[in-house]
Coordinates of C-alpha atoms in Angstrom, one line a residue:
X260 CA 18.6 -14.8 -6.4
X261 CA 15.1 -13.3 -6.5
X262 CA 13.7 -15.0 -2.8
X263 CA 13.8 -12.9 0.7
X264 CA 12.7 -14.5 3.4
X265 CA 11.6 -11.8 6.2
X266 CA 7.9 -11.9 7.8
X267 CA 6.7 -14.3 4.5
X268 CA 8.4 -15.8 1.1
X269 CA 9.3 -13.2 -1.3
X270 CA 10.2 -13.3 -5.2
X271 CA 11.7 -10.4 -6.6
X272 CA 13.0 -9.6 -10.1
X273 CA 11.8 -9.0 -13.0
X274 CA 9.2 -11.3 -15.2
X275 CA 9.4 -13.9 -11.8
X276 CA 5.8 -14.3 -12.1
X277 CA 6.0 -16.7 -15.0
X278 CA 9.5 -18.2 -13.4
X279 CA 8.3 -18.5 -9.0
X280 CA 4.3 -18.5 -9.8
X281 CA 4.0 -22.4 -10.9
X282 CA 6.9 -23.6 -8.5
X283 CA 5.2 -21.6 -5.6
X284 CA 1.8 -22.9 -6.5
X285 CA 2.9 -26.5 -6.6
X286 CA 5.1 -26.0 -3.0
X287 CA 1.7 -24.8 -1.4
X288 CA -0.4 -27.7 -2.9
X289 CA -2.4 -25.3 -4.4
X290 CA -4.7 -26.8 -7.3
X291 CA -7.8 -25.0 -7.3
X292 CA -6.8 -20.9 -6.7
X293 CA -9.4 -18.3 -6.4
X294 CA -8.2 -15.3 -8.1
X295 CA -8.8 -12.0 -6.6
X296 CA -8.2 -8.9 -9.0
X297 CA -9.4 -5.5 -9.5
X298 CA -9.0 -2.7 -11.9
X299 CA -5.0 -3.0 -11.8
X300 CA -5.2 -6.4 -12.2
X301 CA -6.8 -6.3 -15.5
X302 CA -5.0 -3.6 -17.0
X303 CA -3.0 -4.5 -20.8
X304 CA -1.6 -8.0 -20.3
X305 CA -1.8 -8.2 -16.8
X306 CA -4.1 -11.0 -16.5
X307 CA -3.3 -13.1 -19.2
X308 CA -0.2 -13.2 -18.2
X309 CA -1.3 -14.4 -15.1
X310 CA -3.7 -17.1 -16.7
X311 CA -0.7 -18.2 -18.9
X312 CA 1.4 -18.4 -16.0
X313 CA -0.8 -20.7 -14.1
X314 CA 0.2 -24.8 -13.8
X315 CA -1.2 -26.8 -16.9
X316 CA -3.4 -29.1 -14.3
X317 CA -4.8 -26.0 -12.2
X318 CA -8.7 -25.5 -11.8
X319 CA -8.7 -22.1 -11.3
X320 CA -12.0 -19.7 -10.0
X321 CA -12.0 -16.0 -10.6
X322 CA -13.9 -12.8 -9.4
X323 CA -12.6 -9.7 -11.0
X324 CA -14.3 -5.9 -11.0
X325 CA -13.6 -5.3 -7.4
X326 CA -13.4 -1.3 -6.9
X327 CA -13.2 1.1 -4.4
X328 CA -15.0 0.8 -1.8
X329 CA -15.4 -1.8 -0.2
X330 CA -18.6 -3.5 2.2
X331 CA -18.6 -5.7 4.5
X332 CA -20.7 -7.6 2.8
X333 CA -18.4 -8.1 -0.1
X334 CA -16.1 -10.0 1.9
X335 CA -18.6 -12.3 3.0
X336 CA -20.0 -12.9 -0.2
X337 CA -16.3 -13.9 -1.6
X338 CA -15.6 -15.8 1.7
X339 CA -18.8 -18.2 0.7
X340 CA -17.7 -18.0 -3.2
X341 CA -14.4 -19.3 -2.0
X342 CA -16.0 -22.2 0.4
X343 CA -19.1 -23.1 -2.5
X344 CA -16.0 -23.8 -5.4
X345 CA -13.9 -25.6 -3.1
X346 CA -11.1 -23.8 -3.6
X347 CA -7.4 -24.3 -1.6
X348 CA -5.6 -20.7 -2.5
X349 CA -6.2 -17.9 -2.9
X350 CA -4.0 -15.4 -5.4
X351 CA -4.6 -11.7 -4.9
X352 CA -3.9 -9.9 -8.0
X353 CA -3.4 -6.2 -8.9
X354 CA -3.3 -3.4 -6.8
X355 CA -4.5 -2.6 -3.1
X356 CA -7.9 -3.5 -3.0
X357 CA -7.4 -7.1 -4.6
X358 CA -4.4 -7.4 -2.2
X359 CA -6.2 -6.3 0.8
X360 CA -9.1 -8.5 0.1
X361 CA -7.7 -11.5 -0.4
X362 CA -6.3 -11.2 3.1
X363 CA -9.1 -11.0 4.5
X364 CA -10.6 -14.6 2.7
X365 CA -10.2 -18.0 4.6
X366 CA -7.1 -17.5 7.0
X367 CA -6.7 -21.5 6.9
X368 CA -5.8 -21.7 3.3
X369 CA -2.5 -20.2 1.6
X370 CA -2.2 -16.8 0.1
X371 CA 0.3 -15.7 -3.1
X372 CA -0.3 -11.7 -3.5
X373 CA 1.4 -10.2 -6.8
X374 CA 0.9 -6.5 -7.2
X375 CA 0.6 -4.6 -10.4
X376 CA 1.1 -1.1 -9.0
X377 CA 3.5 0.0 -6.6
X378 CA 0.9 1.3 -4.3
X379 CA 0.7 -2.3 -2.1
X380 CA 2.7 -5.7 -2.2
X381 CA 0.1 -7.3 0.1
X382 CA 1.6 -6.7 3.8
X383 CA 1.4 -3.9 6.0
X384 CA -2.1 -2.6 7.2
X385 CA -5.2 -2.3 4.9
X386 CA -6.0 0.5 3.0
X387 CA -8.2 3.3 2.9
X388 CA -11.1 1.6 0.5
X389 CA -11.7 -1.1 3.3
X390 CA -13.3 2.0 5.4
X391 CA -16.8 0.6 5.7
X392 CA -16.0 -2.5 6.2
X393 CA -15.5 -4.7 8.9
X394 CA -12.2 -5.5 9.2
X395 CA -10.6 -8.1 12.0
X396 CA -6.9 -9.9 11.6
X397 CA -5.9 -9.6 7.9
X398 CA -3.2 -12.3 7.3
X399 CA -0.2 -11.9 5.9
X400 CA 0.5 -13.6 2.7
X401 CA 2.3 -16.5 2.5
X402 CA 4.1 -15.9 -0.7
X403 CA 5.0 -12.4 -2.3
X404 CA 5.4 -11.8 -6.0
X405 CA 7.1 -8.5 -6.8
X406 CA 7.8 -8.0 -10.8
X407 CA 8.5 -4.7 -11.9
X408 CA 7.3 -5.3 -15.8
X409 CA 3.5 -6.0 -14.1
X410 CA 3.4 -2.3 -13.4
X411 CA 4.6 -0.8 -16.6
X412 CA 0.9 1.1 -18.2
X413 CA 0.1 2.4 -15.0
X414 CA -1.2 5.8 -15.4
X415 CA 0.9 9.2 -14.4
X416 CA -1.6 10.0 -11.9
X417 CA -1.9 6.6 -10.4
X418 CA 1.9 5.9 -10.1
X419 CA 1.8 9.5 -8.5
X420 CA -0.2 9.2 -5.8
X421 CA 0.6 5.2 -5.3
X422 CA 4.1 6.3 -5.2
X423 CA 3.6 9.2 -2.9
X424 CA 1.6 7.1 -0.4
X425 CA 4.8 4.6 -0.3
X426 CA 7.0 7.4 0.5
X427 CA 4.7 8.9 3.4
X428 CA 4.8 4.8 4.3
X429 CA 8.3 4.9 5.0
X430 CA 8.6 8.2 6.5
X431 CA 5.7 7.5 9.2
X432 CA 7.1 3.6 9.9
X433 CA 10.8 5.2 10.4
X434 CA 9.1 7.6 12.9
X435 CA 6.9 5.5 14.9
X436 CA 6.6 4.5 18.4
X437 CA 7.0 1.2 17.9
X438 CA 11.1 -0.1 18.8
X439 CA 12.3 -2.3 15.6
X440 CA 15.4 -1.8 14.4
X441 CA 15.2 -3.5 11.5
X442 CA 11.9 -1.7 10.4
X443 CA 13.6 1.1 10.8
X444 CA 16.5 0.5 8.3
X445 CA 13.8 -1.0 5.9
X446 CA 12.2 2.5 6.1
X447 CA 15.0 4.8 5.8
X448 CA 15.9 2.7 2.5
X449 CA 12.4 2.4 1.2
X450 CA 12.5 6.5 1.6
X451 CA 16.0 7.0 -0.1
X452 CA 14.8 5.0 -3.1
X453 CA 10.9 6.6 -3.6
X454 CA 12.8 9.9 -3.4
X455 CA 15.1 9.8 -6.0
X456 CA 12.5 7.5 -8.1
X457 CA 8.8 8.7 -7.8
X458 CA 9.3 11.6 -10.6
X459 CA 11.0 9.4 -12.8
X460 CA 8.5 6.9 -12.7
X461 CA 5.6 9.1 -13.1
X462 CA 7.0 11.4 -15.9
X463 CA 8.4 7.8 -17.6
X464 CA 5.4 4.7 -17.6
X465 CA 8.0 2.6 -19.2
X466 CA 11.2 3.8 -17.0
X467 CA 11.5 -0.3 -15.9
X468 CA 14.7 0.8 -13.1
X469 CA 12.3 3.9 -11.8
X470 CA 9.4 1.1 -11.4
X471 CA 11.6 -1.9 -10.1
X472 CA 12.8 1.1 -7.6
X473 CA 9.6 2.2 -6.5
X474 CA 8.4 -1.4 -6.3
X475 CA 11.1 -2.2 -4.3
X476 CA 10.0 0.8 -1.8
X477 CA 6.6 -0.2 -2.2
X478 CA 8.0 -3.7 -1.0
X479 CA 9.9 -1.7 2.2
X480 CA 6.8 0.4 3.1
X481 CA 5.0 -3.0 3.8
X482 CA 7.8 -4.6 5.6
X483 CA 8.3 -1.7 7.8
X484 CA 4.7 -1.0 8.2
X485 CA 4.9 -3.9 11.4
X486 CA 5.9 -0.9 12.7
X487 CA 2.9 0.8 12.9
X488 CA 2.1 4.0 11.2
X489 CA 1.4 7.8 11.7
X490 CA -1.2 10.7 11.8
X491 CA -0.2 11.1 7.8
X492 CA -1.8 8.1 7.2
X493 CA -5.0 8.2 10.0
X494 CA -5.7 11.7 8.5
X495 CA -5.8 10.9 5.1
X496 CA -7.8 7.8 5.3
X497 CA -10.1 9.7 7.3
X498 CA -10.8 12.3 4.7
X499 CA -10.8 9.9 1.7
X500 CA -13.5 8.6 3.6
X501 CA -15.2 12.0 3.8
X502 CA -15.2 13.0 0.4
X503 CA -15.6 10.2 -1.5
X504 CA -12.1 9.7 -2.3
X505 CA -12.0 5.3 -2.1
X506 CA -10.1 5.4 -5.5
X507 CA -7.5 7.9 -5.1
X508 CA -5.1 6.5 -2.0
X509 CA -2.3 9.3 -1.2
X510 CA -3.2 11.4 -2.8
X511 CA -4.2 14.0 0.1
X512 CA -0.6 13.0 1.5
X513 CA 1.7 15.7 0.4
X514 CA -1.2 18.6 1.9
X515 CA -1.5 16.4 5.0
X516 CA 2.5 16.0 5.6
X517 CA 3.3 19.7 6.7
X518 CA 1.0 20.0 9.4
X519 CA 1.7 16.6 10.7
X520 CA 5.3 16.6 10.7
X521 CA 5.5 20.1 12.2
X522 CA 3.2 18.7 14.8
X523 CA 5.2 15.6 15.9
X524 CA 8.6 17.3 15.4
X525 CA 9.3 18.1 19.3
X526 CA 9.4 14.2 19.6
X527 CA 11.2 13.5 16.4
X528 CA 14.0 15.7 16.7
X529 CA 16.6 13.2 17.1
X530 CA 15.2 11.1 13.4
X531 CA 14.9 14.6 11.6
X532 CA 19.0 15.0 10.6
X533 CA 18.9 10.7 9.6
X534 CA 15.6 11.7 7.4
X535 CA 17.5 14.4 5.8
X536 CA 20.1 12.3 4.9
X537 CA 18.1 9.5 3.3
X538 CA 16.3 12.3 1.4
X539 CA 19.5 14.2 0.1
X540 CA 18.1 17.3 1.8
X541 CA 20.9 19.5 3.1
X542 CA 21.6 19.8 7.0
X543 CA 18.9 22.1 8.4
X544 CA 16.6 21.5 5.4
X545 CA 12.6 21.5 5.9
X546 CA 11.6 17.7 5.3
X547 CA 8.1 18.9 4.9
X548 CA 8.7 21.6 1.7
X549 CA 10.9 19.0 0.1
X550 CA 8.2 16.5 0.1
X551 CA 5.3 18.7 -0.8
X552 CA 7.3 20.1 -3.4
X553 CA 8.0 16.7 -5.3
X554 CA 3.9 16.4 -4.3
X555 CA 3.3 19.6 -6.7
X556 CA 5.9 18.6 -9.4
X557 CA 3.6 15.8 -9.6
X558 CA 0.5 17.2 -10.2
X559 CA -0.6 16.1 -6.6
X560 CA -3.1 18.9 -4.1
X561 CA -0.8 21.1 -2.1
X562 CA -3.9 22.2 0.2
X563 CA -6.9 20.1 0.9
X564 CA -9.7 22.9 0.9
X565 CA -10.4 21.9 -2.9
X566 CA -12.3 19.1 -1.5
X567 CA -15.0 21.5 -0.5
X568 CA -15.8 19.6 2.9
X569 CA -17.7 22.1 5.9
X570 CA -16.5 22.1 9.2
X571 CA -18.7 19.2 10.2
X572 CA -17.3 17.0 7.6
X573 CA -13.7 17.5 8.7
X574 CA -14.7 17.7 12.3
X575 CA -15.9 13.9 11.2
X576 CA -12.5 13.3 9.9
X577 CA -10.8 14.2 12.9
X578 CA -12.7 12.2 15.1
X579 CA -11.9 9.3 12.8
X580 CA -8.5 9.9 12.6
X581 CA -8.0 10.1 15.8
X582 CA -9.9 6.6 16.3
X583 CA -7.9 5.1 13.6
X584 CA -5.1 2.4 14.8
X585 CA -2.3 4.5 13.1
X586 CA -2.5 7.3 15.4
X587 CA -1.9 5.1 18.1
X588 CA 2.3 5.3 17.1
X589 CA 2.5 8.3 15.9
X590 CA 4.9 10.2 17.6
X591 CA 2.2 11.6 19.7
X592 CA -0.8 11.0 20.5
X593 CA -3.3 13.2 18.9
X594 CA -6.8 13.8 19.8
X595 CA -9.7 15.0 17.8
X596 CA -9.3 18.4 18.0
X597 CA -5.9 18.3 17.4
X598 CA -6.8 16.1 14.2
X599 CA -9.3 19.1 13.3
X600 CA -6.9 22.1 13.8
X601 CA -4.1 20.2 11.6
X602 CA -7.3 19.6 8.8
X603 CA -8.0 23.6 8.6
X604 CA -4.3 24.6 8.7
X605 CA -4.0 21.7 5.2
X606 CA -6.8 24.1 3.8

């Protein structure tokens, strides 16, 4: 069986967007989808499998290019695209920006997200490109599409720092504030599987078990994200933002993660030994080094003073991060400056 049901309706296995796609389109009532993709989306076959995939009758509208980043204004202008062509769906196709954006399109009508990369399945909070937007109540799809075979061609770099930012997903939800058990186990799996996955997946585009794996954590990270996430996540968004970085999502994680975790580890002592385990480091192993070391094996920044950003900028980054909604369950609280002393100590 290839359906979940937790938080929304969820198809996994491998080629179900050809099998659940027309079934799921004809269950909503929807006849006239606008199709939301960017770069991911229109990689190889991507989207004509899509288009081949769609019900004989359908009527379908499409706006495609969408890169990182993204205005305000582009969400309007697709908003009024959506309402001018009379549309009654929406499908979000591709990675995280067409995911993201098609949440934020007409809450009223139905929403089927199927990602291509295993960077975003379409739940959890929006990502870093939405940064200079204005963003209010993005919806939660009502149908989820996970096939592994979608994100076969992904580049090593891209599966790398998608994959990465999946991991530091898990890790921050599992350490949250918020109480949910079940987010919790959700977590500690999604870790244990992008672990023992991510290298595989990066040095192997076609490894299909190393990308239904990392999908499948992918899938975890946004279930478990209800939770909330963490300063990992606040920080790097922050100095995406900065430097000019709307493209290239986690991959400032693996610097960011030693400062951060040393920082919240006098309230996460109790989750340290559990993380450990679900890792397959050894009792009294440094969480931190194994993670930045899988970061370096895969070609990922160990230090963030590359980026070349003065004080001010990351003074600006601090303030943001400490703004941003994730900080708010981290394990504690950080303020600006602490934001800025863990920036200079990533340098």
């Amino acid at each position: 069986m290839s359906l979940i049901s937790f938080v929304t309706r969820i198809h996994f296995a491998d080629r179900v967007l050809e099998d659940a796609l027309p079934e799921e389109m004809e269950k909503l009532g929807i006849c006239r989808p606008l199709i939301v993709t960017d770069e991911a989306g229109e990689r190889d076959d991507c989207l004509d499998r899509l288009f081949d995939s769609l019900p004989a009758l359908c009527e379908p509208s499409h706006l495609n290019g969408f890169r990182p980043k993204v205005m305000t204004g582009q969400i309007r202008a697709v908003s009024r695209f959506y309402s001018k062509n009379r549309c009654d769906g929406i499908i979000g196709f591709g990675g995280a920006v067409a995911l993201d954006l098609s949440r934020l399109i007409d809450a009223r009508s139905h929403l089927i997200t199927i990602p291509t990369t295993i960077e975003s399945v379409g739940l959890g909070p929006i990502g870093g490109a939405f940064a200079a937007a204005e963003i209010c109540n993005p919806r939660n799809p009502s149908v989820v599409l996970c096939d592994a075979t979608l994100t076969v061609g992904a580049s090593a770099y891209a599966t790398a720092i998608a994959g990465m930012d999946t991991l530091t997903h898990c890790l921050e939800s599992y350490l949250g504030t918020a109480f949910n058990p079940p987010a919790d186990g959700i977590a500690l799996e999604g870790l244990r599987r992008a672990m023992r996955h991510l290298a595989r997946a990066v040095n192997d585009g076609n490894d299909i078990e190393a990308r239904r794996e990392m999908l499948a954590a992918a899938l975890n990270a946004g279930l478990a994200a209800r939770k909330g996430l963490g300063g990992i996540d606040a920080a790097a968004k922050a100095l995406e933002a900065q430097a000019g970085l709307w493209g290239r999502h986690g991959a400032l994680n693996a610097a960011l993660l030693p400062p951060v975790l040393a920082f919240n580890a006098p309230a996460v002592g109790d989750r340290l030994p559990v993380i450990r385990e679900a890792l397959g480091v050894p009792t009294g192993g440094d969480v931190a080094s194994v993670i930045a070391d899988l970061g370096a094996r895969l070609g990922l920044p160990g230090r963030i003073g590359s980026l070349g950003l003065c004080k001010a900028d990351l003074r600006r980054a601090a303030k943001a991060a400490a703004a941003d909604p994730a900080n708010q369950t981290n394990p504690r609280l950080a303020t600006a400056e602490d934001y800025l002393r863990l920036l200079q100590e990533a340098c």
